[in-house]
mmCIF file of C-alpha atoms in Angstrom:
data_model
loop_
_atom_site.group_PDB
_atom_site.id
_atom_site.type_symbol
_atom_site.label_atom_id
_atom_site.label_comp_id
_atom_site.label_asym_id
_atom_site.label_seq_id
_atom_site.Cartn_x
_atom_site.Cartn_y
_atom_site.Cartn_z
ATOM 1 C CA MET A 1 10.321 19.190 -13.769
ATOM 2 C CA ALA A 2 9.595 17.289 -10.311
ATOM 3 C CA ILE A 3 7.411 14.209 -10.670
ATOM 4 C CA VAL A 4 5.799 12.686 -7.845
ATOM 5 C CA GLN A 5 3.892 9.597 -7.182
ATOM 6 C CA CYS A 6 1.292 9.108 -4.749
ATOM 7 C CA VAL A 7 -0.523 5.681 -4.055
ATOM 8 C CA PRO A 8 -4.096 6.650 -1.645
ATOM 9 C CA ASN A 9 -5.404 3.638 -0.462
ATOM 10 C CA PHE A 10 -9.168 3.626 0.103
ATOM 11 C CA SER A 11 -11.592 1.616 2.346
ATOM 12 C CA GLU A 12 -13.691 0.777 -0.667
ATOM 13 C CA GLY A 13 -13.669 -1.894 -2.857
ATOM 14 C CA ARG A 14 -16.948 -3.178 -3.212
ATOM 15 C CA ASP A 15 -19.362 -0.052 -4.341
ATOM 16 C CA LEU A 16 -18.573 1.113 -7.779
ATOM 17 C CA ASP A 17 -20.703 4.200 -7.220
ATOM 18 C CA LYS A 18 -18.312 5.258 -4.326
ATOM 19 C CA ILE A 19 -15.322 4.227 -6.174
ATOM 20 C CA GLU A 20 -15.714 6.193 -9.284
ATOM 21 C CA LYS A 21 -16.739 9.216 -6.796
ATOM 22 C CA ILE A 22 -13.534 8.995 -5.028
ATOM 23 C CA VAL A 23 -11.289 8.608 -7.864
ATOM 24 C CA SER A 24 -13.207 11.323 -10.109
ATOM 25 C CA PRO A 25 -11.055 14.299 -8.725
ATOM 26 C CA LEU A 26 -7.976 12.482 -9.922
ATOM 27 C CA ARG A 27 -9.034 12.924 -13.649
ATOM 28 C CA GLY A 28 -8.529 15.757 -16.002
ATOM 29 C CA LYS A 29 -6.410 18.106 -13.741
ATOM 30 C CA LYS A 30 -3.798 19.588 -15.168
ATOM 31 C CA GLY A 31 -0.240 18.355 -14.034
ATOM 32 C CA VAL A 32 -1.895 15.087 -12.579
ATOM 33 C CA LYS A 33 -2.415 11.783 -14.519
ATOM 34 C CA LEU A 34 -4.295 8.941 -12.957
ATOM 35 C CA LEU A 35 -2.465 6.027 -13.878
ATOM 36 C CA ASN A 36 -4.272 3.097 -12.328
ATOM 37 C CA TYR A 37 -6.666 2.354 -9.877
ATOM 38 C CA GLU A 38 -7.825 -1.144 -8.616
ATOM 39 C CA ALA A 39 -10.833 -2.496 -6.316
ATOM 40 C CA ASP A 40 -10.963 -5.631 -4.291
ATOM 41 C CA GLU A 41 -13.942 -7.156 -2.979
ATOM 42 C CA ASN A 42 -12.458 -9.593 -0.321
ATOM 43 C CA TYR A 43 -10.028 -6.509 0.930
ATOM 44 C CA ASN A 44 -12.868 -4.118 0.724
ATOM 45 C CA ARG A 45 -10.234 -1.684 -0.389
ATOM 46 C CA LEU A 46 -9.158 0.670 -3.517
ATOM 47 C CA VAL A 47 -5.570 1.139 -4.434
ATOM 48 C CA VAL A 48 -5.136 4.501 -6.796
ATOM 49 C CA THR A 49 -1.807 5.333 -8.639
ATOM 50 C CA VAL A 50 -1.397 9.077 -9.689
ATOM 51 C CA ILE A 51 1.526 10.929 -10.629
ATOM 52 C CA GLY A 52 2.512 14.390 -11.647
ATOM 53 C CA GLU A 53 3.501 17.645 -10.409
ATOM 54 C CA PRO A 54 3.991 17.820 -6.808
ATOM 55 C CA GLU A 55 1.526 20.267 -6.277
ATOM 56 C CA ALA A 56 -0.983 19.448 -8.565
ATOM 57 C CA VAL A 57 -0.830 15.558 -7.113
ATOM 58 C CA LYS A 58 -1.121 16.987 -3.744
ATOM 59 C CA ASN A 59 -4.275 19.036 -4.136
ATOM 60 C CA ALA A 60 -5.858 16.647 -6.228
ATOM 61 C CA VAL A 61 -5.704 13.854 -3.606
ATOM 62 C CA PHE A 62 -6.678 16.316 -1.033
ATOM 63 C CA GLU A 63 -9.933 16.382 -2.674
ATOM 64 C CA SER A 64 -10.486 12.684 -3.391
ATOM 65 C CA ILE A 65 -9.641 12.081 0.652
ATOM 66 C CA GLY A 66 -12.263 14.677 0.963
ATOM 67 C CA VAL A 67 -14.736 12.680 -0.766
ATOM 68 C CA SER A 68 -13.562 9.402 0.550
ATOM 69 C CA LYS A 69 -15.020 11.389 3.920
ATOM 70 C CA ASP A 70 -18.056 11.891 2.576
ATOM 71 C CA VAL A 71 -19.010 8.610 0.942
ATOM 72 C CA ILE A 72 -17.437 5.935 3.205
ATOM 73 C CA ASP A 73 -18.477 5.048 6.999
ATOM 74 C CA MET A 74 -16.007 3.061 8.702
ATOM 75 C CA ASN A 75 -18.360 1.757 11.358
ATOM 76 C CA CYS A 76 -19.979 -0.120 8.781
ATOM 77 C CA HIS A 77 -16.935 -1.460 6.624
ATOM 78 C CA LYS A 78 -15.807 -4.861 6.957
ATOM 79 C CA GLY A 79 -12.685 -6.249 4.820
ATOM 80 C CA GLN A 80 -9.699 -8.633 4.842
ATOM 81 C CA HIS A 81 -7.130 -5.742 4.999
ATOM 82 C CA SER A 82 -5.967 -3.909 7.838
ATOM 83 C CA ARG A 83 -7.310 -0.620 7.928
ATOM 84 C CA PHE A 84 -8.399 2.482 10.193
ATOM 85 C CA GLY A 85 -9.763 5.242 7.932
ATOM 86 C CA ALA A 86 -11.887 5.922 4.848
ATOM 87 C CA CYS A 87 -8.600 6.940 3.208
ATOM 88 C CA ASP A 88 -6.573 4.897 5.142
ATOM 89 C CA VAL A 89 -2.847 5.681 3.992
ATOM 90 C CA CYS A 90 -1.583 8.098 1.337
ATOM 91 C CA PRO A 91 2.391 7.744 0.448
ATOM 92 C CA PHE A 92 4.632 10.257 -1.859
ATOM 93 C CA ILE A 93 7.403 8.370 -3.648
ATOM 94 C CA PRO A 94 9.826 10.972 -5.386
ATOM 95 C CA ILE A 95 10.327 9.729 -8.997
ATOM 96 C CA LYS A 96 12.034 12.356 -10.825
ATOM 97 C CA GLY A 97 13.537 15.837 -10.266
ATOM 98 C CA MET A 98 12.719 15.827 -6.385
ATOM 99 C CA ASN A 99 14.677 13.715 -3.111
ATOM 100 C CA MET A 100 12.913 11.990 -0.262
ATOM 101 C CA ASP A 101 12.859 15.209 1.671
ATOM 102 C CA ASP A 102 10.965 16.934 -0.757
ATOM 103 C CA ALA A 103 8.474 14.052 -0.544
ATOM 104 C CA VAL A 104 8.340 14.486 3.040
ATOM 105 C CA LYS A 105 7.565 17.944 2.772
ATOM 106 C CA LEU A 106 5.056 17.289 0.489
ATOM 107 C CA ALA A 107 3.374 14.662 2.899
ATOM 108 C CA ASN A 108 3.721 17.221 6.133
ATOM 109 C CA GLU A 109 1.817 19.715 3.797
ATOM 110 C CA LEU A 110 -1.115 17.432 2.862
ATOM 111 C CA ALA A 111 -1.360 16.266 6.769
ATOM 112 C CA GLU A 112 -2.171 19.580 7.814
ATOM 113 C CA MET A 113 -4.773 20.476 4.940
ATOM 114 C CA VAL A 114 -6.168 17.152 5.881
ATOM 115 C CA SER A 115 -6.340 17.674 9.787
ATOM 116 C CA LYS A 116 -7.670 21.152 9.358
ATOM 117 C CA GLU A 117 -10.143 21.044 6.185
ATOM 118 C CA TYR A 118 -11.591 17.751 7.211
ATOM 119 C CA GLU A 119 -10.767 17.022 11.130
ATOM 120 C CA ILE A 120 -9.100 13.870 10.497
ATOM 121 C CA PRO A 121 -6.353 13.237 12.673
ATOM 122 C CA VAL A 122 -3.137 12.157 10.455
ATOM 123 C CA PHE A 123 -0.231 9.759 11.352
ATOM 124 C CA LEU A 124 3.076 10.419 9.476
ATOM 125 C CA TYR A 125 4.972 7.055 8.659
ATOM 126 C CA GLU A 126 7.815 5.740 6.628
ATOM 127 C CA ALA A 127 10.336 8.264 5.662
ATOM 128 C CA ALA A 128 8.427 11.121 7.035
ATOM 129 C CA ALA A 129 7.726 9.701 10.628
ATOM 130 C CA THR A 130 8.362 12.059 13.519
ATOM 131 C CA LYS A 131 9.202 9.067 15.945
ATOM 132 C CA LEU A 132 11.019 5.776 15.199
ATOM 133 C CA GLU A 133 7.990 3.753 16.336
ATOM 134 C CA ARG A 134 5.725 5.152 13.729
ATOM 135 C CA GLU A 135 7.982 4.280 10.461
ATOM 136 C CA ASN A 136 6.309 1.360 10.161
ATOM 137 C CA LEU A 137 2.850 1.466 8.902
ATOM 138 C CA ALA A 138 1.659 -1.678 10.628
ATOM 139 C CA THR A 139 2.621 -0.411 14.325
ATOM 140 C CA VAL A 140 0.752 2.855 13.105
ATOM 141 C CA ARG A 141 -2.533 1.326 12.072
ATOM 142 C CA LYS A 142 -2.282 -1.499 14.979
ATOM 143 C CA GLY A 143 -5.645 -1.933 16.383
ATOM 144 C CA GLU A 144 -7.414 -0.769 13.564
ATOM 145 C CA TYR A 145 -10.851 1.418 13.180
ATOM 146 C CA GLU A 146 -11.994 -0.229 16.206
ATOM 147 C CA GLY A 147 -9.227 0.536 18.495
ATOM 148 C CA LEU A 148 -8.721 4.227 17.484
ATOM 149 C CA ASP A 149 -10.640 5.217 20.592
ATOM 150 C CA GLU A 150 -8.290 3.619 22.880
ATOM 151 C CA LYS A 151 -5.071 4.431 20.796
ATOM 152 C CA LEU A 152 -5.823 8.172 20.629
ATOM 153 C CA SER A 153 -6.341 8.240 24.366
ATOM 154 C CA ASN A 154 -2.599 6.897 25.065
ATOM 155 C CA PRO A 155 -0.406 10.128 24.953
ATOM 156 C CA GLU A 156 2.313 8.465 23.277
ATOM 157 C CA TRP A 157 -0.174 7.965 20.083
ATOM 158 C CA THR A 158 -1.142 11.895 19.798
ATOM 159 C CA PRO A 159 -1.227 12.432 15.906
ATOM 160 C CA ASP A 160 1.022 13.947 14.035
ATOM 161 C CA PHE A 161 -1.770 16.489 12.720
ATOM 162 C CA GLY A 162 -5.122 17.139 14.132
ATOM 163 C CA LYS A 163 -6.783 16.399 17.602
ATOM 164 C CA ALA A 164 -6.891 13.318 19.435
ATOM 165 C CA LYS A 165 -9.824 12.296 18.252
ATOM 166 C CA LYS A 166 -11.155 10.051 15.523
ATOM 167 C CA HIS A 167 -13.125 11.365 12.772
ATOM 168 C CA PRO A 168 -16.812 9.903 13.454
ATOM 169 C CA THR A 169 -16.950 8.334 10.174
ATOM 170 C CA ALA A 170 -13.418 8.369 8.299
ATOM 171 C CA GLY A 171 -11.290 7.096 11.246
ATOM 172 C CA ALA A 172 -7.763 8.270 10.872
ATOM 173 C CA ILE A 173 -5.129 8.227 7.973
ATOM 174 C CA ALA A 174 -1.681 7.497 7.627
ATOM 175 C CA ILE A 175 0.203 9.791 5.413
ATOM 176 C CA GLY A 176 4.036 9.407 4.435
ATOM 177 C CA ALA A 177 7.182 9.289 2.193
ATOM 178 C CA ARG A 178 8.532 6.491 1.016
ATOM 179 C CA LYS A 179 10.112 4.562 -1.941
ATOM 180 C CA PRO A 180 8.455 2.370 -4.578
ATOM 181 C CA LEU A 181 7.116 -0.849 -3.341
ATOM 182 C CA ILE A 182 5.391 -3.445 -4.634
ATOM 183 C CA ALA A 183 2.203 -5.010 -3.600
ATOM 184 C CA TYR A 184 2.022 -8.554 -4.416
ATOM 185 C CA ASN A 185 -0.027 -11.621 -3.487
ATOM 186 C CA ILE A 186 0.660 -15.213 -4.074
ATOM 187 C CA ASN A 187 -2.089 -17.703 -4.308
ATOM 188 C CA LEU A 188 -2.387 -21.042 -2.475
ATOM 189 C CA ASP A 189 -4.720 -23.951 -3.609
ATOM 190 C CA THR A 190 -6.189 -24.324 -0.246
ATOM 191 C CA PRO A 191 -9.178 -22.592 1.766
ATOM 192 C CA ASN A 192 -7.155 -23.207 5.390
ATOM 193 C CA ILE A 193 -6.121 -19.647 6.314
ATOM 194 C CA GLU A 194 -4.147 -21.202 9.225
ATOM 195 C CA ILE A 195 -1.562 -22.533 6.598
ATOM 196 C CA ALA A 196 -1.453 -19.226 4.776
ATOM 197 C CA SER A 197 -0.824 -17.336 8.059
ATOM 198 C CA LYS A 198 2.094 -19.829 8.944
ATOM 199 C CA ILE A 199 3.766 -19.061 5.527
ATOM 200 C CA ALA A 200 3.459 -15.444 6.011
ATOM 201 C CA LYS A 201 4.721 -15.405 9.725
ATOM 202 C CA THR A 202 8.017 -17.277 8.542
ATOM 203 C CA ILE A 203 8.876 -15.138 5.700
ATOM 204 C CA ARG A 204 7.894 -11.339 7.046
ATOM 205 C CA TYR A 205 10.654 -9.346 8.671
ATOM 206 C CA SER A 206 8.805 -9.108 12.054
ATOM 207 C CA ASN A 207 9.176 -12.632 12.736
ATOM 208 C CA GLY A 208 12.784 -13.091 11.579
ATOM 209 C CA GLY A 209 12.141 -13.443 8.129
ATOM 210 C CA TYR A 210 13.347 -11.312 5.006
ATOM 211 C CA ARG A 211 14.043 -8.001 5.767
ATOM 212 C CA TYR A 212 11.911 -6.117 3.115
ATOM 213 C CA ILE A 213 9.214 -8.094 3.168
ATOM 214 C CA LYS A 214 5.578 -7.682 4.898
ATOM 215 C CA ALA A 215 3.094 -10.200 4.887
ATOM 216 C CA GLY A 216 -0.105 -11.620 6.131
ATOM 217 C CA PRO A 217 -2.555 -13.946 5.303
ATOM 218 C CA VAL A 218 -6.216 -13.313 3.324
ATOM 219 C CA GLU A 219 -9.065 -15.741 2.262
ATOM 220 C CA ILE A 220 -10.738 -15.762 -1.202
ATOM 221 C CA PRO A 221 -13.858 -17.628 -0.378
ATOM 222 C CA GLU A 222 -15.453 -17.363 -4.120
ATOM 223 C CA ARG A 223 -12.311 -19.130 -5.351
ATOM 224 C CA ASN A 224 -11.937 -21.632 -2.389
ATOM 225 C CA ILE A 225 -8.069 -20.331 -1.750
ATOM 226 C CA THR A 226 -6.198 -18.378 0.355
ATOM 227 C CA GLN A 227 -3.353 -15.782 -0.226
ATOM 228 C CA VAL A 228 0.084 -14.803 1.226
ATOM 229 C CA THR A 229 -0.457 -10.975 0.752
ATOM 230 C CA MET A 230 2.901 -8.863 0.848
ATOM 231 C CA ASN A 231 4.617 -5.545 0.464
ATOM 232 C CA LEU A 232 8.064 -5.965 -0.839
ATOM 233 C CA THR A 233 9.568 -2.484 0.458
ATOM 234 C CA ASP A 234 12.698 -2.460 -1.376
ATOM 235 C CA TYR A 235 12.554 -5.077 -4.657
ATOM 236 C CA SER A 236 16.223 -4.181 -5.167
ATOM 237 C CA LYS A 237 17.382 -6.334 -1.938
ATOM 238 C CA THR A 238 14.439 -8.576 -1.862
ATOM 239 C CA ALA A 239 13.411 -9.697 -5.240
ATOM 240 C CA MET A 240 9.820 -10.835 -6.417
ATOM 241 C CA TYR A 241 11.250 -14.140 -7.444
ATOM 242 C CA ARG A 242 12.842 -14.684 -4.025
ATOM 243 C CA ALA A 243 9.617 -13.812 -2.326
ATOM 244 C CA PHE A 244 8.105 -16.396 -4.692
ATOM 245 C CA GLU A 245 10.435 -19.142 -4.074
ATOM 246 C CA ALA A 246 10.314 -18.999 -0.277
ATOM 247 C CA VAL A 247 6.413 -19.064 -0.396
ATOM 248 C CA LYS A 248 6.855 -22.293 -3.027
ATOM 249 C CA MET A 249 9.140 -23.964 0.002
ATOM 250 C CA GLU A 250 6.929 -23.152 2.976
ATOM 251 C CA ALA A 251 3.968 -24.169 0.977
ATOM 252 C CA ARG A 252 5.562 -27.860 0.587
ATOM 253 C CA ARG A 253 5.783 -28.286 4.186
ATOM 254 C CA TYR A 254 1.993 -28.395 4.427
ATOM 255 C CA GLY A 255 1.230 -30.364 1.236
ATOM 256 C CA VAL A 256 -0.258 -26.979 -0.422
ATOM 257 C CA ASN A 257 0.933 -25.626 -4.344
ATOM 258 C CA VAL A 258 0.919 -22.215 -5.455
ATOM 259 C CA MET A 259 -1.015 -21.741 -8.142
ATOM 260 C CA GLY A 260 -0.189 -18.060 -9.286
ATOM 261 C CA SER A 261 0.447 -14.771 -8.156
ATOM 262 C CA GLU A 262 -0.793 -11.135 -8.752
ATOM 263 C CA ILE A 263 0.678 -7.626 -8.521
ATOM 264 C CA VAL A 264 -1.772 -4.874 -7.155
ATOM 265 C CA GLY A 265 -1.475 -1.320 -8.607
ATOM 266 C CA LEU A 266 1.813 -0.413 -10.723
ATOM 267 C CA CYS A 267 5.033 -2.396 -10.372
ATOM 268 C CA PRO A 268 8.631 -0.899 -11.560
ATOM 269 C CA MET A 269 9.759 -2.593 -14.780
ATOM 270 C CA GLU A 270 13.088 -3.232 -13.060
ATOM 271 C CA ALA A 271 11.753 -5.675 -10.642
ATOM 272 C CA LEU A 272 9.912 -7.711 -13.656
ATOM 273 C CA ILE A 273 13.519 -7.516 -15.500
ATOM 274 C CA ASP A 274 15.310 -8.903 -12.204
ATOM 275 C CA THR A 275 12.641 -11.770 -11.954
ATOM 276 C CA ALA A 276 12.749 -12.602 -15.912
ATOM 277 C CA ALA A 277 16.415 -12.819 -15.645
ATOM 278 C CA TYR A 278 16.113 -15.249 -12.860
ATOM 279 C CA TYR A 279 13.997 -17.725 -14.175
ATOM 280 C CA LEU A 280 15.195 -17.466 -17.827
ATOM 281 C CA GLY A 281 18.737 -17.929 -16.666
ATOM 282 C CA LEU A 282 19.820 -14.873 -18.762
ATOM 283 C CA GLU A 283 23.454 -13.383 -18.517
ATOM 284 C CA ASN A 284 24.210 -9.769 -18.106
ATOM 285 C CA PHE A 285 20.484 -8.640 -18.734
ATOM 286 C CA SER A 286 19.499 -5.094 -17.789
ATOM 287 C CA LEU A 287 17.027 -2.494 -18.364
ATOM 288 C CA ASP A 288 18.972 -1.323 -21.216
ATOM 289 C CA LYS A 289 18.543 -4.520 -23.209
ATOM 290 C CA VAL A 290 14.148 -3.950 -23.310
ATOM 291 C CA LEU A 291 13.195 -2.258 -26.541
ATOM 292 C CA GLU A 292 10.656 0.090 -25.059
ATOM 293 C CA THR A 293 13.535 1.195 -22.938
ATOM 294 C CA SER A 294 15.018 2.658 -26.059
ATOM 295 C CA LEU A 295 11.982 3.882 -27.591
ATOM 296 C CA MET A 296 11.409 5.955 -24.336
ATOM 297 C CA GLU A 297 14.834 8.154 -24.566
#
C-alpha cells in the first residue's frame, strides 16, 4: 500500500474555534490519519501532519484548504512567520510504496483542484517546481501576502495553476513535493531580535551557511526571548546537533546563551538517534538498536 505524508501550514495560530474547523476534515476519514497539529500564537500559524493513502489524503487536505479559505482573512492576518495565503504551504512527502514522482503528481492534482474549485492561485515548489527559481519556498513566498498583487502582475510569476489574481481573502498557496524536513527552533536568552537575525544569517545556506539549513529570527515577547527558527531540509546531511552547536557557537559572540530548543510537528527517529549518538558518544549505534524498532517489525 502506498503511503504519503502531507504537512499543510495554515495562517491561524490563535483562534481555537477556527483551528478546530480547519482540522476537522482530517479526522475520521478512511485512509487518513491525523498525526499531529500544533498552533503557535507568535507565528500565528498552524502546522498539521497527516498520513495515509495518497488519494484519501489529497481529498481530505483539499477539504481542509477549503475551510481555511472560508475562516481566514489574510487582510487581517499578522504574525511573525512568512506567509502569503490562508493555507500557506502544502507539501507531499513520499513515505512508502511511492517515489518523488508520485508525490509530484499528487501535488499537481491538488493544485488543479484548489485553483478550479476555490479560485486560489497555486505555485508549485521544491520537487514539483516547474522553474528552477520556484524550487525554493522562500523565493516563491517573497513579498508575502502584502506583495502578492505586485508579484502576480509580473509575467515571470504567473501561477502554475489558476489566474494571476490573488484570492481576496485566502491569497495564494504553494503546493509541492519534498523529502521529510525538520522544523527546529532554538531559543536565545535575549529579546534582541537583531542578534537572532545575525545568527540566522550566519548559518543559513542563502548567506553562505549550511547547505540544508533555512533560518530566520523570531521574537517571543511573553518569554522575553528570541528564536532562531529553522527548517532542516535534509537532516541526514545537516544533523540537528550540528545546527544546535552552530547556533551555540555564534551566540557566544554576542554574550548570549542558548536556553533550549523545540521541534514543531513530527521528527524522524533517525534524526534523534543521530543526535543522541553524537552527544552520548555512542559507537556503532543505529536505529536497529532501538527497542521500539524491533517491536514494530
